[in-house]
Amino acid sequence: MVVNNNAAAIMLVLDTLAKEKEVIVSRGELVEIGGSFRIPDVMKFSGAKLVEVGTTNRTHLYDYENNITEETGVFLKVHTSNFKVMGFTEAVSLEEMVALGEKHNIPVVEDIGSGVLVDFSKYGFTYEPTVQASLAKGVDVVTFSGDKMLGGPQAGIIVGKKKFIDKMKKNQLTRALRVDKMTLAALEGTFKYYIDEKDAIENIPSLNMILMPAEQVKQKCNTLKRKLQSKIKDCTFKIDKGESMVGGGSMPTEKIPTYVIKVSNNRLSPETMEEKLRLGETSLVARVYDNELVLDGRTLFKRDFDEIVECFRKVLE
């Protein structure tokens, strides 16, 4: 099923499977996502009753089992994609939770957050759980976003066992949370690329930027540098190694080796250039680091190079 965002997906799942029932969730997974939307508040609107177990940094299987009552409707696991808990930690694995759910006939729901369909560990990144892996481990219902790591339009996607999905389709909330045809068309187009992983990496911008080899980024920087130097005489452009950040909503600690173009000008400070570029007729977003204006080649498209040159020309005028 598809609804308008992942918060809506969780609300629909819980309203369908656990309305006026208890939902057991680890204290360490009661996250706040973008826009100050909090899992406990979303749960409250769904009509479910929150049962917190464990502690912020350590939750054990017995914490779940000791809190099961006749009112327990769902075990909820929330992937902490916006932050990392490190050090003296303990978490219950999906396999353990699924086994406990089967033992007590309680469905297991996982909010996986960013919706990763590609195993990033194959490309040198820290392993980020995939939707496919959660389903393979027996989770009854998985929810995730259509944008973020998936790279499609904003949407909340619900996958899982047919008997639970069928119940959600009959829920009156479904009509209020549905998406329009344009979103469905964009989502379909995105998913078609995933039939072949190479197509997905080549054609979905977010995946392409994240997984692009550093040497390919360097080639882009060299091309853009030549264009800038041929048209812009008042600036100095140099290429240097740098780091890109994947982003807090998906991999908050992950850094990617990249190449950047550093820009300096005798008349204008880096802060002034950054502001003028950002507020220009065409907005070009750079960053200031170590008293230099920095453009990350990883996030620039070749088709925009001429327009980037024009942005600099207008700023210097």
Short mmCIF file of C-alpha atoms in Angstrom, two decimals, residues 115-118 120 132 146-152 187-201 204 206-207:
data_model
loop_
_atom_site.label_atom_id
_atom_site.label_comp_id
_atom_site.label_asym_id
_atom_site.label_seq_id
_atom_site.Cartn_x
_atom_site.Cartn_y
_atom_site.Cartn_z
CA GLY A 115 13.53 2.75 2.62
CA VAL A 116 16.86 1.28 1.51
CA LEU A 117 16.51 -1.29 -1.29
CA VAL A 118 20.23 -1.53 -2.17
CA PHE A 120 25.19 -0.26 0.61
CA GLN A 132 13.98 -7.03 1.61
CA GLY A 146 9.29 6.72 -0.87
CA ASP A 147 11.81 9.56 -0.94
CA LYS A 148 15.09 9.69 1.08
CA MET A 149 17.24 6.65 0.25
CA LEU A 150 14.66 5.13 -2.09
CA GLY A 151 14.96 8.22 -4.27
CA GLY A 152 11.35 8.58 -5.38
CA LEU A 187 6.82 5.89 -7.65
CA GLU A 188 6.19 3.33 -10.37
CA GLY A 189 8.88 4.92 -12.53
CA THR A 190 11.33 4.80 -9.61
CA PHE A 191 10.60 1.17 -8.77
CA LYS A 192 11.09 0.10 -12.40
CA TYR A 193 14.73 1.18 -12.16
CA TYR A 194 15.17 -1.17 -9.19
CA ILE A 195 14.46 -4.20 -11.39
CA ASP A 196 18.15 -3.86 -12.31
CA GLU A 197 20.34 -2.41 -9.54
CA LYS A 198 22.75 -0.89 -12.06
CA ASP A 199 19.87 1.03 -13.66
CA ALA A 200 18.78 2.30 -10.25
CA ILE A 201 22.27 3.57 -9.38
CA ILE A 204 18.09 7.73 -9.49
CA SER A 206 20.30 10.33 -4.80
CA LEU A 207 21.75 6.85 -5.37
#
